[in-house]
């Protein structure tokens, strides 16, 4: 009976730890006005342009 209670207690602690980590959320949430530019949508301009007239 005692080993069953120990295993049950460990399972409860593991589930509680997983729920706590999942509900904690992301470590950083961007605030309005904070610089979020990653340049993923900037237009692509070639470095060497064709200089022919």
Short mmCIF file of C-alpha atoms in Angstrom, two decimals:
data_model
loop_
_atom_site.label_atom_id
_atom_site.label_comp_id
_atom_site.label_asym_id
_atom_site.label_seq_id
_atom_site.Cartn_x
_atom_site.Cartn_y
_atom_site.Cartn_z
CA UNK A 1 0.00 0.00 0.00
CA UNK A 2 2.81 2.42 0.83
CA UNK A 3 4.59 2.07 -2.55
CA UNK A 4 1.29 2.79 -4.31
CA UNK A 5 0.83 5.98 -2.30
CA UNK A 6 4.40 7.07 -3.05
CA UNK A 7 3.92 6.51 -6.78
CA UNK A 8 0.57 8.32 -6.68
CA UNK A 9 2.17 11.25 -4.86
CA UNK A 10 4.97 11.43 -7.44
CA UNK A 11 2.46 11.41 -10.29
CA UNK A 12 0.46 14.21 -8.65
CA UNK A 13 3.62 16.28 -8.16
CA UNK A 14 4.67 15.70 -11.79
CA UNK A 15 1.26 16.71 -13.14
CA UNK A 16 1.22 19.81 -10.93
CA UNK A 17 4.69 20.81 -12.16
CA UNK A 18 3.67 20.38 -15.80
CA UNK A 19 0.48 22.42 -15.30
CA UNK A 20 2.44 25.16 -13.53
CA UNK A 21 5.00 25.40 -16.35
CA UNK A 22 2.36 25.41 -19.09
CA UNK A 23 0.15 28.02 -17.42
CA UNK A 24 3.11 30.27 -16.64
CA UNK A 25 3.19 31.42 -20.28
CA UNK A 26 5.99 32.88 -22.37
CA UNK A 27 8.87 34.55 -20.53
CA UNK A 28 8.55 37.80 -22.49
CA UNK A 29 5.52 39.48 -23.98
CA UNK A 30 6.21 42.40 -26.29
CA UNK A 31 4.74 45.67 -25.06
CA UNK A 32 3.20 48.28 -27.37
CA UNK A 33 5.87 50.67 -28.58
CA UNK A 34 8.67 48.19 -28.03
CA UNK A 35 10.97 47.65 -31.02
CA UNK A 36 9.78 44.49 -32.73
CA UNK A 37 11.32 44.99 -36.17
CA UNK A 38 12.82 41.77 -37.43
CA UNK A 39 13.03 42.92 -41.07
CA UNK A 40 11.21 39.83 -42.29
CA UNK A 41 9.04 41.87 -44.65
CA UNK A 42 11.55 44.45 -45.88
CA UNK A 43 11.86 44.66 -49.67
CA UNK A 44 14.84 42.87 -51.15
CA UNK A 45 17.18 45.20 -53.01
CA UNK A 46 20.10 43.73 -54.92
CA UNK A 47 23.52 45.00 -53.89
CA UNK A 48 24.84 45.16 -57.47
CA UNK A 49 22.44 47.08 -59.70
CA UNK A 50 22.66 47.03 -63.46
CA UNK A 51 24.36 50.32 -64.34
CA UNK A 52 23.64 50.15 -68.10
CA UNK A 53 21.72 53.12 -69.53
#
